[in-house]
XYZ file of C-alpha atoms in Angstrom:
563
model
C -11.978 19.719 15.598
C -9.427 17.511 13.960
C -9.429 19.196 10.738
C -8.347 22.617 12.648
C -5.609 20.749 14.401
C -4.231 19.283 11.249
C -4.015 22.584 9.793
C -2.415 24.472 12.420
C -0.129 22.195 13.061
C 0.904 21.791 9.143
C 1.093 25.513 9.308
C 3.812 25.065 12.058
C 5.572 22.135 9.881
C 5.863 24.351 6.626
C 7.308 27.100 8.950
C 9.360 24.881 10.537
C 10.524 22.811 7.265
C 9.186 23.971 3.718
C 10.738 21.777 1.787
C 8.762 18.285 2.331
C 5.277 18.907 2.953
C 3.397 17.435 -0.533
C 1.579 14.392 -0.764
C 2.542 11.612 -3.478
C 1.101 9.067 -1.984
C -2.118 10.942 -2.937
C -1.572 10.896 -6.455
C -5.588 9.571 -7.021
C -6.095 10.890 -10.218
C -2.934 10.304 -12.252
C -1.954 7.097 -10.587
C -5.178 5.147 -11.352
C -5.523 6.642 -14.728
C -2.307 5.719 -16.090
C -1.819 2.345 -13.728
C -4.828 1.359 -15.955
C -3.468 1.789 -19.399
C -0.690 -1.596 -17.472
C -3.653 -4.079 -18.331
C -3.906 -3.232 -21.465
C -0.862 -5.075 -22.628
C -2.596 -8.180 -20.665
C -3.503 -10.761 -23.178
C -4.936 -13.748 -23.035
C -4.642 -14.982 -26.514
C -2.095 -17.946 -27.678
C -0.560 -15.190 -29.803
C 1.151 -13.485 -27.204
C 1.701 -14.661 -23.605
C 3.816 -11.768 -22.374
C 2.155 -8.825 -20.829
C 5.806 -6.956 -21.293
C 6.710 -8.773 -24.612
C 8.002 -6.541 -27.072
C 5.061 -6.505 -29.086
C 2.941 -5.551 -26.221
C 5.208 -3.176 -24.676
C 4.106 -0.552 -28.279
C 0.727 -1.843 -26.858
C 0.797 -0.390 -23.871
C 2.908 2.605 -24.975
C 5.470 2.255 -22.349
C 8.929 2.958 -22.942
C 11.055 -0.467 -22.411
C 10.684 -2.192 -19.211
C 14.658 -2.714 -17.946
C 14.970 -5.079 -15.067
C 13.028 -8.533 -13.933
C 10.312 -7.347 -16.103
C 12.294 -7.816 -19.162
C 13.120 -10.805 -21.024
C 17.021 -9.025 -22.135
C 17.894 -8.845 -18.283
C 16.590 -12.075 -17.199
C 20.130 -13.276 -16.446
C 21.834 -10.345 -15.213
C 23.209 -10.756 -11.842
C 22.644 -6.406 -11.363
C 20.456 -4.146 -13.257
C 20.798 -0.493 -12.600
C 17.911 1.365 -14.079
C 18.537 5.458 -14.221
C 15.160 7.672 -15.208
C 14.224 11.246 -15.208
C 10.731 12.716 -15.710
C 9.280 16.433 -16.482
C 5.967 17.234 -15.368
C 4.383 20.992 -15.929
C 0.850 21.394 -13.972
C -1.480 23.996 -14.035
C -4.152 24.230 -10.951
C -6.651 26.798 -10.366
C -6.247 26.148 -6.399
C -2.372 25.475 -6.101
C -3.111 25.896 -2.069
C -5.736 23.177 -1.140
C -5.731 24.652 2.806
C -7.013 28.381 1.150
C -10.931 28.998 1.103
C -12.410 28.455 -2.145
C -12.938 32.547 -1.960
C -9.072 32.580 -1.966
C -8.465 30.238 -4.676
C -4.628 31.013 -6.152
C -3.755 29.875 -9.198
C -0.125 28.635 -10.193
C 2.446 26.741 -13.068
C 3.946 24.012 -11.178
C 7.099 22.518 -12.842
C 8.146 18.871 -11.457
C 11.733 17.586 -12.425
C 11.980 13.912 -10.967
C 15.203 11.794 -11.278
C 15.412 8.416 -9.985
C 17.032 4.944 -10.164
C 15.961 1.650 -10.077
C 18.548 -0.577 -8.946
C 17.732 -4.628 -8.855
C 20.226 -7.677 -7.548
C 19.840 -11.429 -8.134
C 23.131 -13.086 -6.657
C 23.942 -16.362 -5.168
C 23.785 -14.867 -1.738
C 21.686 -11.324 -2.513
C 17.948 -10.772 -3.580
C 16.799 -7.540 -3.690
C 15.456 -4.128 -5.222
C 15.530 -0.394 -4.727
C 13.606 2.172 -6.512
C 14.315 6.081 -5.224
C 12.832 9.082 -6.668
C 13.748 12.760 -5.617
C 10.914 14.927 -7.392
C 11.602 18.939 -6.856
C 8.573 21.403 -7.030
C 8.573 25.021 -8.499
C 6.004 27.292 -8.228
C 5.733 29.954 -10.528
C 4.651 32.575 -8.996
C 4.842 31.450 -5.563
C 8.668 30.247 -5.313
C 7.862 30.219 -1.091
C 6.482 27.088 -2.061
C 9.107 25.216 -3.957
C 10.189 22.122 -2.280
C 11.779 18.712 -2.401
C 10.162 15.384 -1.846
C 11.837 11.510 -1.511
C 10.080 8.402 -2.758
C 11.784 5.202 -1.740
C 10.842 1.746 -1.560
C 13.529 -0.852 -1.559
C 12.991 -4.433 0.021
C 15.789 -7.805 -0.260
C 16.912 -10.905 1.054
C 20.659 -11.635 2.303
C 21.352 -15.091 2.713
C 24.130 -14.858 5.354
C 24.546 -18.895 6.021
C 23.712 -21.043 3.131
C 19.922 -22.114 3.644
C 20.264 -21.255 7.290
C 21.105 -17.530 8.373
C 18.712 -14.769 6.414
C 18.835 -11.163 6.595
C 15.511 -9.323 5.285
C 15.514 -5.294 5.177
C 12.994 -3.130 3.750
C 12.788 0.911 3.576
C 9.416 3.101 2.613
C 9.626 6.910 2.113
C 6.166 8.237 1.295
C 3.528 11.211 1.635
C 0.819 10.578 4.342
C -2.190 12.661 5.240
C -1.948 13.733 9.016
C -5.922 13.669 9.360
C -8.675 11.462 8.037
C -10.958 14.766 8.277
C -8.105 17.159 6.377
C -8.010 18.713 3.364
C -6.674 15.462 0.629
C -4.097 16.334 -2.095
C -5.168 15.566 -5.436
C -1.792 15.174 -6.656
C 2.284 15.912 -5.426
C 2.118 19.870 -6.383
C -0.604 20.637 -4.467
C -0.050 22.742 -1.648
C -1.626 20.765 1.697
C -0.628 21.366 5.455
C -2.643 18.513 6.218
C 0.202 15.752 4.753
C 3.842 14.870 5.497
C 6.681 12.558 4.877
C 6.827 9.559 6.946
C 9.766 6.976 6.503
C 9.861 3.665 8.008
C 12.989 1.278 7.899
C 13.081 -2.122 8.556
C 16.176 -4.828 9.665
C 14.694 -8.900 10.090
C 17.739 -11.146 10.693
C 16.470 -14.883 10.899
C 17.348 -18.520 10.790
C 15.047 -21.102 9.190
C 15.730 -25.222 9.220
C 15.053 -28.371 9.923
C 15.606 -30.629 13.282
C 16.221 -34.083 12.995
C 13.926 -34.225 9.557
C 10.821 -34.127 11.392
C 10.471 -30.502 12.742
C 10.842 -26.908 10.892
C 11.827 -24.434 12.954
C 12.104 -20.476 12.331
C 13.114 -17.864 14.540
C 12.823 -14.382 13.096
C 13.468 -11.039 14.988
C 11.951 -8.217 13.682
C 13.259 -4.072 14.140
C 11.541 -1.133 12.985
C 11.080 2.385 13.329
C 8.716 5.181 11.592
C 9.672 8.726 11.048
C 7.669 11.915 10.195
C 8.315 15.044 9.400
C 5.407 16.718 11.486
C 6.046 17.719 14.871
C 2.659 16.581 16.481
C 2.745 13.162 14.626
C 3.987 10.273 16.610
C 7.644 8.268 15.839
C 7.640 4.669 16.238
C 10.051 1.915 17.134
C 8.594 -1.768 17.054
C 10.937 -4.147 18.025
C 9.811 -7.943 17.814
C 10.513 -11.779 18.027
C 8.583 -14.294 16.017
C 8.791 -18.398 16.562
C 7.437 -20.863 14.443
C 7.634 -25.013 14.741
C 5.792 -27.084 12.078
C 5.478 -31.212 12.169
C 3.651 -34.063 10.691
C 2.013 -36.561 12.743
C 1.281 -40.508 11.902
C -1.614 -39.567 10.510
C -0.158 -38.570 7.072
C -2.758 -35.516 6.368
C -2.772 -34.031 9.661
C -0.402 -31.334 10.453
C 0.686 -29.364 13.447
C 1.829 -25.937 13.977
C 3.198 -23.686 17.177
C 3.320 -19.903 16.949
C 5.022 -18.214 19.076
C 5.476 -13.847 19.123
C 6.533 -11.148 21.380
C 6.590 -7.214 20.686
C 6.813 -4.029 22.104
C 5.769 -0.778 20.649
C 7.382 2.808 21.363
C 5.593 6.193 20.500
C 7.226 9.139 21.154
C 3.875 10.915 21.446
C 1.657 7.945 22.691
C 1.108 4.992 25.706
C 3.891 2.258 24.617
C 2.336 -1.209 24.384
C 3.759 -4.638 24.601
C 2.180 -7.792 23.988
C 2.681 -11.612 23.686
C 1.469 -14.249 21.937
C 1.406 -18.307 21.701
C -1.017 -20.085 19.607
C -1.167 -23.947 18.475
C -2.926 -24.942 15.043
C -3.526 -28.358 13.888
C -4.604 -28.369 10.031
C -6.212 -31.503 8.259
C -6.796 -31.766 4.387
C -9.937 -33.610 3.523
C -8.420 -33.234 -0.109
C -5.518 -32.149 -2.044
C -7.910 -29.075 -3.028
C -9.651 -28.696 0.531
C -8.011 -28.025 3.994
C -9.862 -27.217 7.888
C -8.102 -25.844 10.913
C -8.760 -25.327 14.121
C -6.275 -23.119 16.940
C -6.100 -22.249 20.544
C -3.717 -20.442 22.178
C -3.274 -17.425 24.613
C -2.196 -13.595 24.509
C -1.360 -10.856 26.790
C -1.311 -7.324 25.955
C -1.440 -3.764 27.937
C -4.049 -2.386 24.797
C -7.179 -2.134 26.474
C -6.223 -1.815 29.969
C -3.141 -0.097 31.464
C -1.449 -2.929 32.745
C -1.221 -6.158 31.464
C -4.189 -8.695 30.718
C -3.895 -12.351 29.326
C -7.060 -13.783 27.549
C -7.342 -17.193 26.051
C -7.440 -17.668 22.081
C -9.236 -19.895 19.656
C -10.315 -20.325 16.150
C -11.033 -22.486 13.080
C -11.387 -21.975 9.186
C -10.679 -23.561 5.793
C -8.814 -23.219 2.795
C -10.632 -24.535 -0.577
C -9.031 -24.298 -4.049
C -11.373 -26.289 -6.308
C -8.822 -25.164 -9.622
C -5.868 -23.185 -10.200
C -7.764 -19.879 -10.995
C -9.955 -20.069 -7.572
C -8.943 -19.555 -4.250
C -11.381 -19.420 -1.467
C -10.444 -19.272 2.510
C -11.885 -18.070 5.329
C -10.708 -18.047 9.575
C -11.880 -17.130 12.324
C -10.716 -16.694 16.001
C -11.762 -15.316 19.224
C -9.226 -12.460 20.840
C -8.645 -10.020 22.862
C -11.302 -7.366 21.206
C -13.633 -9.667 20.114
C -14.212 -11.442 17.122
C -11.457 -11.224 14.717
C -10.794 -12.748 10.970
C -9.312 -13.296 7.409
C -11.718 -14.437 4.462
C -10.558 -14.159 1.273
C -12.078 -14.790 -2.462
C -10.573 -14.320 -5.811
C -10.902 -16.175 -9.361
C -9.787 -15.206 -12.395
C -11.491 -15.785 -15.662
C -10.332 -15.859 -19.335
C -10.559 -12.172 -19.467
C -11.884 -10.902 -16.296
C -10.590 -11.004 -12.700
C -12.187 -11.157 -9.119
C -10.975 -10.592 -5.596
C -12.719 -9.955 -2.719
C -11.212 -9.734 1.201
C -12.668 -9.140 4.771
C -10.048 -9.010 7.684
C -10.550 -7.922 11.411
C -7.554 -7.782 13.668
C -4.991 -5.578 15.530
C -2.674 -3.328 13.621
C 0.244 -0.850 14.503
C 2.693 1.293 12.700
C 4.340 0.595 9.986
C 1.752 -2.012 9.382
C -1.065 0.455 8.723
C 0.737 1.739 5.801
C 0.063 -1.589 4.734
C -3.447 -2.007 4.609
C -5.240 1.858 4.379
C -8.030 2.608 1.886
C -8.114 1.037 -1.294
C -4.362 -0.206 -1.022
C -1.429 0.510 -3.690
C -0.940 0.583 -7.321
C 0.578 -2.426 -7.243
C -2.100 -4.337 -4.974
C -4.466 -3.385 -7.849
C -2.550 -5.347 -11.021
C -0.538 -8.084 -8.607
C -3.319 -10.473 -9.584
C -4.050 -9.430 -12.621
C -0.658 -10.005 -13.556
C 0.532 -12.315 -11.326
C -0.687 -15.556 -13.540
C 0.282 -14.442 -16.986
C 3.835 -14.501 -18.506
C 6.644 -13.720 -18.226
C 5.556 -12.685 -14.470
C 3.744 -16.892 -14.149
C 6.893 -18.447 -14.244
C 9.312 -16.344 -12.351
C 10.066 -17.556 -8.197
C 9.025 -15.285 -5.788
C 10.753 -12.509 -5.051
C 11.547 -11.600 -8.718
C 7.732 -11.864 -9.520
C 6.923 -8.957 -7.462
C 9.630 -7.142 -8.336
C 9.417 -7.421 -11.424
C 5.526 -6.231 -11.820
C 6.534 -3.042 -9.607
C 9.411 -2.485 -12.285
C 6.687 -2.616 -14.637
C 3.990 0.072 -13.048
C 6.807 2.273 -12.984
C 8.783 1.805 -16.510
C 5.024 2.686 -17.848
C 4.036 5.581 -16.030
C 6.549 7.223 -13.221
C 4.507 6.141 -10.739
C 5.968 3.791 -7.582
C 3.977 0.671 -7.072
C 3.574 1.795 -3.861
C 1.914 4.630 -4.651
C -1.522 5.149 -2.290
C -4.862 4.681 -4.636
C -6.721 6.758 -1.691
C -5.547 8.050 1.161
C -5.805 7.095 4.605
C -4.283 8.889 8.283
C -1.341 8.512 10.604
C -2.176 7.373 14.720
C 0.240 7.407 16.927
C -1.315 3.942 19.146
C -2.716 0.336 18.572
C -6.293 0.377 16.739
C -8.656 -2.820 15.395
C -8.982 -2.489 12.095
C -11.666 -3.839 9.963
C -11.065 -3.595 6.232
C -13.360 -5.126 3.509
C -12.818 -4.761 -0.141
C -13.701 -5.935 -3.420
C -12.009 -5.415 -7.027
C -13.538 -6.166 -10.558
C -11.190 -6.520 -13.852
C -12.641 -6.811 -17.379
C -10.149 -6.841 -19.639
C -11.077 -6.791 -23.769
C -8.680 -6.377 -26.737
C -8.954 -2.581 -26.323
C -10.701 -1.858 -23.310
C -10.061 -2.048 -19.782
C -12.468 -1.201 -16.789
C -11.358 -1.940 -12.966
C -14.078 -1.323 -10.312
C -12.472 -1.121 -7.033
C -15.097 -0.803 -3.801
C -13.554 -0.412 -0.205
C -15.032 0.185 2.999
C -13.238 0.240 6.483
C -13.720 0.924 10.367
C -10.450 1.507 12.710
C -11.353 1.623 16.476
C -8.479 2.521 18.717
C -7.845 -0.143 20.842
C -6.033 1.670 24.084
C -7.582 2.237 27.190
C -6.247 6.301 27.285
C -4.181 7.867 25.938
C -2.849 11.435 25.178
C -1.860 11.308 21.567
C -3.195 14.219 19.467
C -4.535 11.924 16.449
C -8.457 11.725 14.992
C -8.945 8.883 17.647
C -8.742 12.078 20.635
C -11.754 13.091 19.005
C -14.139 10.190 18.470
C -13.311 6.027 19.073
C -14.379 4.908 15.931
C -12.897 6.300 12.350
C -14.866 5.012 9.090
C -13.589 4.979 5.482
C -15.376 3.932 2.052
C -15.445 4.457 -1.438
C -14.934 3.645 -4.771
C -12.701 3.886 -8.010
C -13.768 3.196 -11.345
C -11.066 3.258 -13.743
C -11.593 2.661 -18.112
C -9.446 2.444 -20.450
C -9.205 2.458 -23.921
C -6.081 1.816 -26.276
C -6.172 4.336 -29.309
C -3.714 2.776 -31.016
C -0.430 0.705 -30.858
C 1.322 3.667 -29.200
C -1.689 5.482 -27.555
C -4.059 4.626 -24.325
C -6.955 6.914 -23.030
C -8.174 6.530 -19.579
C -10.575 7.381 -17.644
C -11.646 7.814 -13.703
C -14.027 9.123 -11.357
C -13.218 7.700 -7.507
C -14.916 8.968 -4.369
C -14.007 8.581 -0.437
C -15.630 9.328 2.146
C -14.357 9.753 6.285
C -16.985 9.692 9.066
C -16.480 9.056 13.146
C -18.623 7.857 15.491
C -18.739 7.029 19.919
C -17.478 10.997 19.576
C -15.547 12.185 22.737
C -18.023 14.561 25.238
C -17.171 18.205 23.614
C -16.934 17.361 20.132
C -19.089 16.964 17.489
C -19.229 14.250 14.368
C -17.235 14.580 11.688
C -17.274 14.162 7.324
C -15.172 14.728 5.074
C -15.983 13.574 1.110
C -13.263 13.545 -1.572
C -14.033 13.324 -5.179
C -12.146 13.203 -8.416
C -12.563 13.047 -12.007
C -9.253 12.682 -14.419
C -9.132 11.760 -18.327
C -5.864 11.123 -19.372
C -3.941 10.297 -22.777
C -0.793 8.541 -22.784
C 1.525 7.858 -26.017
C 4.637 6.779 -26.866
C 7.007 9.506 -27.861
C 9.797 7.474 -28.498
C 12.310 3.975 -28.128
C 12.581 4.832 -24.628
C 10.078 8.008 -23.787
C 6.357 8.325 -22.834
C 4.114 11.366 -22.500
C 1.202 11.829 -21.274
C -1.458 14.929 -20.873
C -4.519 15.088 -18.273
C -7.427 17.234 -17.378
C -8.369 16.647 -13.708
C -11.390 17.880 -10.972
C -11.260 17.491 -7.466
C -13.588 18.731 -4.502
C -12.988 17.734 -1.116
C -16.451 18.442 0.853
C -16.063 19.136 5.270
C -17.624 21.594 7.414
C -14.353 23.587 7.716
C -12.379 23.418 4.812
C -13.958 22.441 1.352
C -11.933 23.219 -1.651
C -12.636 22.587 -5.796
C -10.007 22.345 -7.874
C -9.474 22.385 -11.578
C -5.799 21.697 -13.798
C -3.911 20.520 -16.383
C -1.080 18.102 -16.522
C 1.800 17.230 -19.116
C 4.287 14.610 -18.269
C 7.432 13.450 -20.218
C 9.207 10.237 -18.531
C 12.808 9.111 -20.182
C 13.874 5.760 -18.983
C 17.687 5.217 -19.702
């Protein structure tokens, strides 16, 4: 069974390296809860346009936002951003692997400095935001470890308007299994997680031939690292080609895209596969826009060797005002059916967004796009439309609203809502989910529903993953976040969120597989000072399988200082 091997092989990863085996990207209960408390400085009034104003930062009872998210550094070429937070947790079952007959409890003190660093030059755009968190157990000190949180992303324009550099880096916790014990929160003890880190170099050039034509031609490098011995590295090494024209006819446009990529696993069948696709797109109306594509690809993911079908497709994009957006495409491949509809409108005090995609996806991109998304996927569009975040250009927009999730709470914007599992090969993913914000002058309730289906998409294969146990890996659930501000200084929060892992088309010898997680958290946050937030929570977990359920019951107290 998949849960076994997940646990014997974390057993073999905490003998074989102690010291980074804790999940943060599971922190469900405390990430949610607080991230919540963010909208309450949203206002829609005329009185106050600024969701990070300095009236609404005592709102939202976050110590002051430094950085792109604050009006004092707007013009400052570098912003270097130190912070330090103290978090003391007590849990009932510290070690989330141990029967609940065997339940140990333990004081868990977290000491977590990091830096925020941010550059807007002439030539450089980017941001960095690291956080090394230590662990120690009280009465366990076999436990105490370290963990790294990193996510850092930026823009070097080499040759003015020409020559571009892009680089990103993520450092986070990942759950090894789908069918594994899930961490409620960093401390917890869990063999079933580890740290993965994937780094990313993009050099490209971008212009225009003879006025008529834009061209881009971007190559892409990337490779994935994990701490656990049975889980798969990656290297992903890619070129992308793009040409874009006009024709006489003054709404029609053309475009020709053009990719090529090859995928290494250390513990996996390498793939490689080819693209080239033509799209010609035709607005009916400034507001409303059809297309139509055909192309052809060639990949070694169902079959051994290589195998070149043809493509096609057609869709629309239809934005009747500047709070809707509607689109939809789809387009025959390889696997099937695949496509991207999208929904989301915002109302005076409420938002909506709703999304349905089927296609391929490979390492790092599942990190991407696994259960109910990040922190900051939640409040991007919530926040993305108000000031001062409206009027920034890209790049310092999102920057800017990550600076913010994490100035308010400690918690990186790229921070997992749910969990999700590592593969080690090509699967088709289907992911469908839907988000509700209603936002009053004191209360704020986010309803976030997700539901997905990942199917590996290899012929064989003889990675160790969930997929050599069954073909097809399911995911739902829910999280349903309030939130209530006390007071100009003080938020209360509350959440209950639920997921739940099936698998189906199991492999002859094994049997089906569940695994539910749920958890309940209440949380108050205050301000304790000019540039300090606390924050106390009570929080209940279960996590529900055939081989390994576990309860859990503790207590949290957090102190963040922002320099």
């Amino acid at each position: 069974m998949v849960t076994g091997m997940a646990t014997d092989m974390g057993m073999e990863m905490r003998a074989r390296k102690r010291i980074k085996i804790v999940q943060p990207a599971s922190l469900i209960g405390l990430c949610c809860f607080c991230s919540l408390a963010l909208a309450q400085g949203v206002s829609t009034g005329s009185d106050s346009g600024s969701a990070f104003s300095a009236t609404n930062a005592a709102a939202a009872t976050q110590p002051p936002s430094s950085g792109l998210g604050n009006s004092a550094s707007q013009g400052r070429a570098w912003v270097i951003t130190p912070r330090i937070g103290l978090t003391e947790t007590y849990s009932d079952n510290v070690n989330v692997n141990a029967s609940n007959n065997n339940k140990q409890g333990d004081f868990t003190t977290e000491i977590s400095p990091g830096i925020r660093v941010e550059a807007r030059t002439a030539r450089l755009k980017a941001y960095l935001d690291y956080t090394l968190r230590g662990l120690f157990y009280a009465r366990e000190s076999g436990y105490n470890q370290t963990q790294n949180s990193l996510n850092t992303f930026g823009t070097f324009e080499a040759v003015e308007k020409w020559l571009f550099l892009d680089f990103s880096a993520l450092i986070a916790q990942q759950a090894i299994s789908a069918f594994g014990p899930q961490s409620p929160s960093n401390s917890t003890i869990n063999n079933n997680v580890t740290e993965t880190a994937t780094y990313r170099l993009s050099p490209y050039i971008r212009g225009q031939a003879g006025g008529l034509v834009d061209y881009l031609l971007r190559y892409n490098l990337s490779t994935t690292r994990s701490d656990a011995s049975a889980v798969s590295d990656t290297n992903i090494s890619e070129w992308i080609g793009q040409l874009r024209g006009s024709t006489p006819f003054q709404n029609l446009k053309w475009t020709i895209d053009g990719s090529q990529q090859s995928v290494d696993y250390t513990r996996g069948r390498d793939t490689d596969s080819e693209r080239i696709r033509g799209m010609l797109t035709y607005s009916l109306s400034p507001q409303f826009r059809v297309s139509g594509s055909a192309g052809q690809e060639s990949n070694n993911y169902a079959s051994v060797d290589q195998k070149t079908n043809d493509t096609y497709g057609y869709g629309f994009d239809w934005n009747p005002t500047e709070r809707t957006q509607i689109s939809a495409f789809k387009e025959r491949r390889f696997f099937g059916d695949g496509h991207n509809v999208s929904f989301s409108h915002r109302f005076p005090r409420s938002s909506i967004r709703f999304s349905d995609t089927r296609d391929v996806s490979v390492l790092p991109n599942q990190f991407t796009t696994v259960g109910f998304g990040t922190v900051y996927d939640l409040f991007y569009p919530l926040l993305a439309n108000v000031e001062p975040y409206a009027s920034m250009p890209p790049g310092a927009k999102e920057s800017a609203i990550a600076n913010a999730i994490y100035s308010t709470f400690g918690v990186p914007a790229n921070t997992q809502v749910t969990s999700s599992f590592l593969t080690s090969r090509a699967t088709v993913q289907r992911r469908q989910q839907l988000g509700l914000t209603l936002t009053g002058i004191r209360n704020t309730i986010t309803l976030m529903v997700s539901q997905g289906e990942d199917q590996s998409a290899l012929a064989s294969t003889s990675s160790n993953d969930d997929f050599s146990q069954s073909n097809i890996v399911r995911q739902r659930g829910f999280s349903l976040n309030y939130s209530h501000r006390l007071s100009e200084i003080s938020n209360l929060n509350a959440l209950a969120s639920r997921q739940e892992s099936t698998n189906s088309g199991t492999i002859s010898g094994t049997g089906n597989l569940k695994a539910t997680t749920t958890i309940y958290q209440i949380n108050l946050s205050t301000k304790l000072g000019t540039k300090t937030t606390g924050a106390l929570s009570a929080r209940r977990s279960e996590f529900d399988s055939a081989n390994n359920p576990y309860t859990e019951n503790a207590i949290i107290g957090s102190v963040f200082f922002v320099y």
